[in-house]
CSV table of C-alpha atoms in Angstrom, one decimal:
chain,number,residue,atom,x,y,z
A,737,ALA,CA,128.0,28.9,193.4
A,738,GLU,CA,131.0,27.2,195.0
A,739,GLY,CA,133.4,29.5,193.3
A,740,ARG,CA,131.5,32.5,194.6
A,741,ARG,CA,131.6,31.1,198.1
A,742,GLN,CA,135.4,30.7,197.8
A,743,THR,CA,135.7,34.2,196.5
A,744,GLN,CA,133.7,35.6,199.3
A,745,GLY,CA,135.7,33.7,201.8
A,746,MET,CA,139.0,35.1,200.4
A,747,THR,CA,137.5,38.6,200.4
A,748,MET,CA,136.7,38.2,204.1
A,749,ARG,CA,140.2,37.1,204.9
A,750,LEU,CA,142.0,39.8,203.0
A,751,PRO,CA,141.2,42.6,205.5
A,752,ARG,CA,142.4,40.3,208.3
A,753,VAL,CA,145.7,39.6,206.6
A,754,ILE,CA,146.2,43.4,206.0
A,755,ALA,CA,145.4,44.1,209.6
A,756,ALA,CA,147.9,41.5,210.8
A,757,CYS,CA,150.6,42.9,208.6
A,758,TRP,CA,149.9,46.4,209.9
A,759,LEU,CA,150.1,45.2,213.5
A,760,VAL,CA,153.5,43.6,212.8
A,761,VAL,CA,154.8,46.8,211.2
A,762,ALA,CA,153.4,48.9,214.1
A,763,ALA,CA,155.0,46.6,216.7
A,764,THR,CA,158.3,46.8,214.9
A,765,GLY,CA,158.1,50.6,214.9
A,766,ALA,CA,157.2,50.8,218.6
A,767,ARG,CA,160.1,48.5,219.5
A,768,VAL,CA,162.5,50.8,217.6
A,769,PHE,CA,161.6,53.8,219.6
A,770,ALA,CA,161.8,52.1,223.0
A,771,GLN,CA,164.7,53.5,225.1
A,772,ALA,CA,166.9,51.5,227.4
A,773,ALA,CA,166.5,52.3,231.2
A,774,GLN,CA,169.2,54.2,233.0
A,775,GLY,CA,170.8,52.6,236.0
A,776,GLU,CA,171.8,55.9,237.8
A,777,PHE,CA,171.4,59.6,237.7
A,778,VAL,CA,173.1,61.4,234.9
A,779,PRO,CA,173.3,65.2,235.2
A,780,VAL,CA,172.3,67.2,232.2
A,781,VAL,CA,175.1,69.1,230.5
A,782,PRO,CA,173.8,72.2,228.6
A,783,GLY,CA,174.3,71.8,224.8
A,784,ALA,CA,175.6,68.3,225.1
A,785,SER,CA,172.5,66.4,224.2
A,786,LYS,CA,170.1,66.8,221.4
A,787,GLU,CA,167.0,64.9,220.5
A,788,ALA,CA,167.1,62.9,217.3
A,789,ILE,CA,164.9,60.2,215.8
A,790,PRO,CA,166.8,57.7,213.8
A,791,ALA,CA,165.8,57.9,210.2
A,792,ALA,CA,166.6,54.3,209.1
A,793,PRO,CA,163.9,52.5,211.0
A,794,LEU,CA,161.3,55.1,209.9
A,795,VAL,CA,162.3,54.6,206.3
A,796,PHE,CA,162.2,50.8,206.7
A,797,VAL,CA,158.7,50.9,208.2
A,798,ALA,CA,157.4,53.3,205.5
A,799,TYR,CA,158.8,51.2,202.7
A,800,ALA,CA,157.4,48.0,204.3
A,801,PHE,CA,154.0,49.6,204.6
A,802,VAL,CA,154.0,50.8,201.0
A,803,TRP,CA,155.0,47.3,199.7
A,804,VAL,CA,152.4,45.5,201.8
A,805,ALA,CA,149.7,47.9,200.5
A,806,LEU,CA,150.9,47.6,196.9
A,807,VAL,CA,150.9,43.8,197.1
A,808,ALA,CA,147.4,43.7,198.7
A,809,TYR,CA,146.1,46.1,196.0
A,810,VAL,CA,147.6,44.0,193.1
A,811,VAL,CA,146.1,40.8,194.6
A,812,LEU,CA,142.7,42.5,194.9
A,813,LEU,CA,142.8,43.7,191.3
A,814,TRP,CA,144.0,40.3,190.1
A,815,ARG,CA,141.0,38.6,191.8
A,816,ARG,CA,138.5,41.1,190.5
A,817,LEU,CA,139.9,40.8,187.0
A,818,GLY,CA,139.5,37.0,187.2
A,819,LYS,CA,135.9,37.5,188.3
A,820,VAL,CA,135.2,39.8,185.4
A,821,GLU,CA,136.8,37.4,182.9
A,822,ARG,CA,134.6,34.5,184.3
A,823,GLU,CA,131.5,36.7,183.9
A,824,LEU,CA,132.4,37.7,180.4
A,825,THR,CA,133.0,34.0,179.5
A,826,ASP,CA,129.6,33.1,181.0
A,827,LEU,CA,127.9,36.0,179.1
A,828,ASN,CA,129.5,35.0,175.8
A,829,GLY,CA,128.2,31.4,176.3
A,830,ARG,CA,124.7,32.7,177.0
A,831,LEU,CA,124.8,35.0,173.9
A,832,LYS,CA,125.9,32.1,171.7
A,833,SER,CA,123.2,29.8,173.1
A,834,THR,CA,120.5,32.5,172.4
A,835,ARG,CA,121.7,33.1,168.9
A,836,ARG,CA,121.4,29.4,168.1
A,837,SER,CA,117.8,29.2,169.3
C-alpha cells in the first residue's frame, strides 16, 4: 500500500515537472525574439531591410523540447514496467501458494 502511495505521488508530480520544463523553454524562446528598443527615428530605406527569424534559437528550443519529452516518456515507461514486474512477482507468489494447497 505504501509503494502504491509513493507511485501515485510520483505520478502526480510528473505533469508538474513537465509543465515547469515547458515554461522554461517557452520563456527562453520568448526572450530570444524580444527586440531592443530604438533610441531615435531611423528612416526606412527601400530594399535595405528584410525580416528574418534566427534559426539557431528555434532549433535549440525544438531539440530541447524533444529531449525533455523523450526523457519524460522513458521515465514513465520505466516506472510502469517496474509496476508490471512487481505485479507479476506477486502473481507468481500467489500461484505457487495455491499450487501447494
